[in-house]
CSV table of C-alpha atoms in Angstrom, one decimal:
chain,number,residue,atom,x,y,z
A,1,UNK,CA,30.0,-25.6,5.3
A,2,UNK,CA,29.7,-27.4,1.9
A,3,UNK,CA,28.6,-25.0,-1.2
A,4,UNK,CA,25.3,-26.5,-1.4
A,5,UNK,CA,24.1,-25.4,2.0
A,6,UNK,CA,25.6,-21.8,1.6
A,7,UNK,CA,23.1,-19.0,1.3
A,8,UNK,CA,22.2,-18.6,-2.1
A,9,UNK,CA,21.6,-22.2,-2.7
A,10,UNK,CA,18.7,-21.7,0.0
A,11,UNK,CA,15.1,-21.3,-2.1
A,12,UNK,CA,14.5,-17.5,-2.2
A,13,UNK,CA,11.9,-17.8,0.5
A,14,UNK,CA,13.7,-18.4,3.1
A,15,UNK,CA,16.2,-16.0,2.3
A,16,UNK,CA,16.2,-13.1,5.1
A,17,UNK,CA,17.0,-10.6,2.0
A,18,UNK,CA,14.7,-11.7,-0.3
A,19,UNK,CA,11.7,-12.2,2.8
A,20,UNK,CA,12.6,-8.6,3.6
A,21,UNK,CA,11.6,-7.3,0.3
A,22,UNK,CA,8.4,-9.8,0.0
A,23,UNK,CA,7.4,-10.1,3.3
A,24,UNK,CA,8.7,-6.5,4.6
A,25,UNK,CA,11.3,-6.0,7.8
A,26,UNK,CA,8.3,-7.3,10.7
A,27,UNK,CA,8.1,-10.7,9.3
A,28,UNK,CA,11.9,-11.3,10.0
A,29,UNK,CA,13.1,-12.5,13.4
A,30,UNK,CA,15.5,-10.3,15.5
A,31,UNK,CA,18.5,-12.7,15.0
A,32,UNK,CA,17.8,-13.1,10.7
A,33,UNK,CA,17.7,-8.9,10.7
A,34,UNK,CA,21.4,-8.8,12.6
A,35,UNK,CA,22.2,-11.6,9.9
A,36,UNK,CA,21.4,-8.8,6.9
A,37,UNK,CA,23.7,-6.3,8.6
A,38,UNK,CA,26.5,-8.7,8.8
A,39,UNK,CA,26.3,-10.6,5.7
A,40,UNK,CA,29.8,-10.4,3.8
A,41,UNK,CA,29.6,-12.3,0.4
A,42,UNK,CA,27.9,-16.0,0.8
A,43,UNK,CA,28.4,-15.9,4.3
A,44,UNK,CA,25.3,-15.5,5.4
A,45,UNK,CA,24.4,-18.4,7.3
A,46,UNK,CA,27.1,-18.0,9.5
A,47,UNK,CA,26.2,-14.6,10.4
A,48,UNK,CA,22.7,-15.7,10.7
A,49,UNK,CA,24.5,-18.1,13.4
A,50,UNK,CA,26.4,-15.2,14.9
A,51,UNK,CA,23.1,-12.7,15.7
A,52,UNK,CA,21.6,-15.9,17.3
A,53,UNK,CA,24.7,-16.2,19.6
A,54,UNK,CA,24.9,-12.1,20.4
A,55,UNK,CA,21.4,-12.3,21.3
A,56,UNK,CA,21.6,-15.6,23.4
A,57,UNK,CA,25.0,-13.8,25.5
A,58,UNK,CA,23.0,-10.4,25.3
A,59,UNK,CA,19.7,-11.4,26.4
A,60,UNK,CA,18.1,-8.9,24.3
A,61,UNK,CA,18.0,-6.1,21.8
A,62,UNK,CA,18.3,-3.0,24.2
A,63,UNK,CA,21.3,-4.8,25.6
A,64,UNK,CA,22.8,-5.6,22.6
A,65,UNK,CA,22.0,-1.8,21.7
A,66,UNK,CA,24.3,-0.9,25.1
A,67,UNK,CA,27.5,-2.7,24.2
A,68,UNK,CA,30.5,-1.1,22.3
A,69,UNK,CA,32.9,-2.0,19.5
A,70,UNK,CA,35.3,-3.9,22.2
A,71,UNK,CA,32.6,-5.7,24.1
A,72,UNK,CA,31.4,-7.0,20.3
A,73,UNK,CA,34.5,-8.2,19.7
A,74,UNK,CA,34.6,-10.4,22.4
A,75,UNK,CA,32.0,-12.5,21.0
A,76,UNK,CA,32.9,-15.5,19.0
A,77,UNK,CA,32.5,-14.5,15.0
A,78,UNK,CA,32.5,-11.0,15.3
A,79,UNK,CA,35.1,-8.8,13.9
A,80,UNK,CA,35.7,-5.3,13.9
A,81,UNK,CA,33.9,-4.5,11.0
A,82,UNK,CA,30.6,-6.0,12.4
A,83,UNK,CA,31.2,-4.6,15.5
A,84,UNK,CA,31.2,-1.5,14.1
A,85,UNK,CA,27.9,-2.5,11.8
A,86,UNK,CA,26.1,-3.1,14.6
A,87,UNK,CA,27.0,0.2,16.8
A,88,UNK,CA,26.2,2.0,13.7
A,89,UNK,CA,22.8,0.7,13.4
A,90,UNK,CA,21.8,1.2,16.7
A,91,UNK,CA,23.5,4.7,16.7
A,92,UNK,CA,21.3,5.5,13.4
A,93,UNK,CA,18.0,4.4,15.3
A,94,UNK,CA,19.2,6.6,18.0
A,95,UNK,CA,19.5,9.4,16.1
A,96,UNK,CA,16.2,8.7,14.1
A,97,UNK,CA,14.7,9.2,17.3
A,98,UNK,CA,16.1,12.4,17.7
A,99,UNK,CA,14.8,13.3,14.5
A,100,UNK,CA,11.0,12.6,15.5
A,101,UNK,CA,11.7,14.9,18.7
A,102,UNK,CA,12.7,17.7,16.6
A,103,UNK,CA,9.3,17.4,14.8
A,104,UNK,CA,7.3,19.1,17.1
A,105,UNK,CA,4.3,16.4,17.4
A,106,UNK,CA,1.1,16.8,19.6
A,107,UNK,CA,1.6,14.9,23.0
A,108,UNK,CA,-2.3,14.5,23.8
A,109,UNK,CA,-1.8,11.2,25.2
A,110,UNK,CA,0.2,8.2,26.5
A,111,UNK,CA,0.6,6.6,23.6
A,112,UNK,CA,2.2,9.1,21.6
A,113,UNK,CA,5.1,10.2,24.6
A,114,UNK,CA,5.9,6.4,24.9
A,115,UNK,CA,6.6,6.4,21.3
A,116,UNK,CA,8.5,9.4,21.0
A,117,UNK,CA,10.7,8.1,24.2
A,118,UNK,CA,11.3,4.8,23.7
A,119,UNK,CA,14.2,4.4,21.6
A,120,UNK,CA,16.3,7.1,23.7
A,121,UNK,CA,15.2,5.4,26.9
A,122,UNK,CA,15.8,1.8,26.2
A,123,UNK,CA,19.1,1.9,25.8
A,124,UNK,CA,19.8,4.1,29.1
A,125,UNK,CA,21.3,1.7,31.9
A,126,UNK,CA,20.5,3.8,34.5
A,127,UNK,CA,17.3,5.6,35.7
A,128,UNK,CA,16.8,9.1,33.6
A,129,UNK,CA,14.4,11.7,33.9
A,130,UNK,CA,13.2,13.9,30.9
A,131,UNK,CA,10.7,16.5,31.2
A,132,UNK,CA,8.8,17.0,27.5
A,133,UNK,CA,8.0,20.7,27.6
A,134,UNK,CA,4.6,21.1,25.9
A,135,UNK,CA,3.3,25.2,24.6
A,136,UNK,CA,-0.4,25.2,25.4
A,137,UNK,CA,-1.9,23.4,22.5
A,138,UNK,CA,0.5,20.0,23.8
A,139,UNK,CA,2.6,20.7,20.8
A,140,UNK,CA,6.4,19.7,21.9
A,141,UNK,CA,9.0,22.9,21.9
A,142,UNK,CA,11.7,20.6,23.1
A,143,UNK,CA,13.2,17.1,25.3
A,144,UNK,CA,15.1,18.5,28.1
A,145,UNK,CA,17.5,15.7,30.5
A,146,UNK,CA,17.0,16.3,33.8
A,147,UNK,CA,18.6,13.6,35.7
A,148,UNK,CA,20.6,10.5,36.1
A,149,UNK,CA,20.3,8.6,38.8
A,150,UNK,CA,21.3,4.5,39.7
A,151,UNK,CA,19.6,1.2,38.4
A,152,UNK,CA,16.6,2.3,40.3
A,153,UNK,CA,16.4,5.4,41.8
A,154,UNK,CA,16.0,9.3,40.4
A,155,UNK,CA,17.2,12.3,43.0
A,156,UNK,CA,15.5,15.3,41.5
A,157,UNK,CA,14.1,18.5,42.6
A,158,UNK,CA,11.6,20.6,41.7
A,159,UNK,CA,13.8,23.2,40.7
A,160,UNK,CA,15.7,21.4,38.0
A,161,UNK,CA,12.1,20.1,36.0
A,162,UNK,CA,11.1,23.6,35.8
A,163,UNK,CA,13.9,26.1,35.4
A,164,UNK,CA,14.0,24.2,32.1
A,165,UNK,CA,9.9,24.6,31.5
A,166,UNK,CA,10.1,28.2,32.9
A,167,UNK,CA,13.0,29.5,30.2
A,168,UNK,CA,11.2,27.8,27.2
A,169,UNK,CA,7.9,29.3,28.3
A,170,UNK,CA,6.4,26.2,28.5
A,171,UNK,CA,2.4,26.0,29.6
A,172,UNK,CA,2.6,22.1,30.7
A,173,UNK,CA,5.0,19.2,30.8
A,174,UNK,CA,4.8,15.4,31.0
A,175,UNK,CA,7.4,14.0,32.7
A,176,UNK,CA,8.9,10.3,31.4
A,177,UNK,CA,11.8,8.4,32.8
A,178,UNK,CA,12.9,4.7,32.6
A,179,UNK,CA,12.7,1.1,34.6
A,180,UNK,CA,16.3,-0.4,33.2
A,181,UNK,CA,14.8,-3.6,35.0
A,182,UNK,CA,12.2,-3.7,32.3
A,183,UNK,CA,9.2,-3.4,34.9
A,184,UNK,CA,7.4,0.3,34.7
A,185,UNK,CA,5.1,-0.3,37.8
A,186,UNK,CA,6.1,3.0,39.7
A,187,UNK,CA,7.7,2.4,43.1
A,188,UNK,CA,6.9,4.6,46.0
A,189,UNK,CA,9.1,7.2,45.5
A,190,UNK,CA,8.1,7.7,41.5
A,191,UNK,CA,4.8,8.5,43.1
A,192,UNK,CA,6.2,11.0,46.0
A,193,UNK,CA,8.1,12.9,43.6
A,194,UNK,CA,5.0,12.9,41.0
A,195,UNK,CA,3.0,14.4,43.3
A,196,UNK,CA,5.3,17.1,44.3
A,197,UNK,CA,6.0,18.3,41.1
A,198,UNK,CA,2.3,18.5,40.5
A,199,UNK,CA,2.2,21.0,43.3
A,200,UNK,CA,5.1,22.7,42.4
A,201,UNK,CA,3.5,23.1,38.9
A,202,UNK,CA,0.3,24.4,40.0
A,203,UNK,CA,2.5,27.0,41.7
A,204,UNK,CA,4.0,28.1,38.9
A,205,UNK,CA,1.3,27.6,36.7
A,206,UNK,CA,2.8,25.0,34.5
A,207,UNK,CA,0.7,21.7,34.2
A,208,UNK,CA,2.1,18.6,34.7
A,209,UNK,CA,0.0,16.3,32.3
A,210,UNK,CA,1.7,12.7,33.0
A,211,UNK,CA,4.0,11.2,34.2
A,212,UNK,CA,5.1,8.0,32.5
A,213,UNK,CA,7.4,5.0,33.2
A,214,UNK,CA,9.2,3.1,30.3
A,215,UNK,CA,10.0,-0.6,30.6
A,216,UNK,CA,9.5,-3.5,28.5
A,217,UNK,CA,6.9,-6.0,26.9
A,218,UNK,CA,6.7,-9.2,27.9
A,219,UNK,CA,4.3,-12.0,27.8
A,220,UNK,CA,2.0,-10.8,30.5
A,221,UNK,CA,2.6,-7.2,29.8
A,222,UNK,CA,2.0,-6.1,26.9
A,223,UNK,CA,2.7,-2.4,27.3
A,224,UNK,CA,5.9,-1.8,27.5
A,225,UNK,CA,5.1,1.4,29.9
A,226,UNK,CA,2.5,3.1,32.4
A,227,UNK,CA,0.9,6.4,32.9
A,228,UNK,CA,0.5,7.1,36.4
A,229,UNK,CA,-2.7,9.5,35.2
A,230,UNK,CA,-4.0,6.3,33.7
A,231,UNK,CA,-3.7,4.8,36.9
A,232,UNK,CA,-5.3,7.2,38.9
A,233,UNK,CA,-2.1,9.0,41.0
A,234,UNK,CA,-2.9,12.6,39.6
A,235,UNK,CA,-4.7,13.4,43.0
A,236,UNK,CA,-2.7,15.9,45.2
């Protein structure tokens, strides 16, 4: 690469620092925001090069997200250093996700479970089921795990959803678990064991209030989860 084509010759407007701060983070591409966390002096256009080639072998964020510091390393252009940039960053959106769980938000609808879920169950590369344990007025008290299970399947029992419910005096739940395919149509068996824990809730006198299935967006979805309530399987 000759001087003249190296980053800072570029006009400011198509820098990916300088667009940040005008434009703010959404008007960047995926590939020019990896290119900002591995920058190194007025190397920028090959590490604008290198987030286009980890998301070409990766496929996709939430797979990139999944990979360690040795898998990184394996890709041409990528040091340790980035490596660990990169596992970092998606470590620190992780943990900002956390962060919003411990705030104790309303759950009233759809909307607001999928995004309190969907950093922690994106990068999950198995099926896992959480149960959101709600007091009365649908404010959360906490995010319990309740189980792992394979690419697409969940074994769980009534018993483990609401021991947790039942020792955090919870008065409802809503019950979220991901697709790692990326597709969150519920299969027969997401609707089975829906149904059963609804029963086993009115038992116990805990409301289940949803039930919803995280996947991903594409071009002819463009939710990137359902809510079996929304589509009508809270009948018993």
């Amino acid at each position: 690469m000759t001087h003249s084509t190296r980053l800072k010759d570029q006009p400011a407007s198509e820098r990916p620092r300088e667009r940040l701060v005008a434009q703010g983070a959404g008007a960047l591409k995926n590939a020019e925001l990896i290119a900002i966390l591995l920058r190194t002096g007025c190397q920028g256009m090959n590490a604008g090069k290198v987030g286009e080639r980890l998301l070409a072998q990766y496929g996709s964020l939430q797979e990139l997200a999944r990979a360690s510091v040795d898998d990184l390393r394996r890709v041409k252009g990528i040091g340790r250093d980035k490596a660990v940039t990169l596992v970092a960053a998606f470590a620190l959106a992780q943990k900002m996700a956390a962060d919003l769980q411990r705030e104790s938000p309303i759950l009233d609808n759809p909307e607001a479970v999928a995004d309190l879920m969907r950093e922690d169950g994106r990068f999950r590369p198995v099926e896992t089921l959480f149960a959101l344990l709600l007091n009365s007025r649908r404010r959360l008290i906490r995010v319990e795990q309740i189980s792992q299970g394979t690419l697409d399947t969940i074994l769980v029992h009534a018993r483990e959803v609401f021991k947790a419910a039942i020792a955090a005096n919870a008065a409802r739940i809503v019950l979220v678990h991901n697709h790692p395919s990326g597709d969150p149509t519920p299969s027969e068996a997401d609707i089975k064991v829906t149904r059963d824990l609804i029963r086993a809730g009115h038992l116990l006198k805990i409301e289940v209030d949803d039930h919803l299935i995280l996947g991903r967006k594409t071009s002819e979805r463009d939710q990137d989860y359902v809510s079996l309530r929304e589509l009508g399987y809270f009948y018993t």
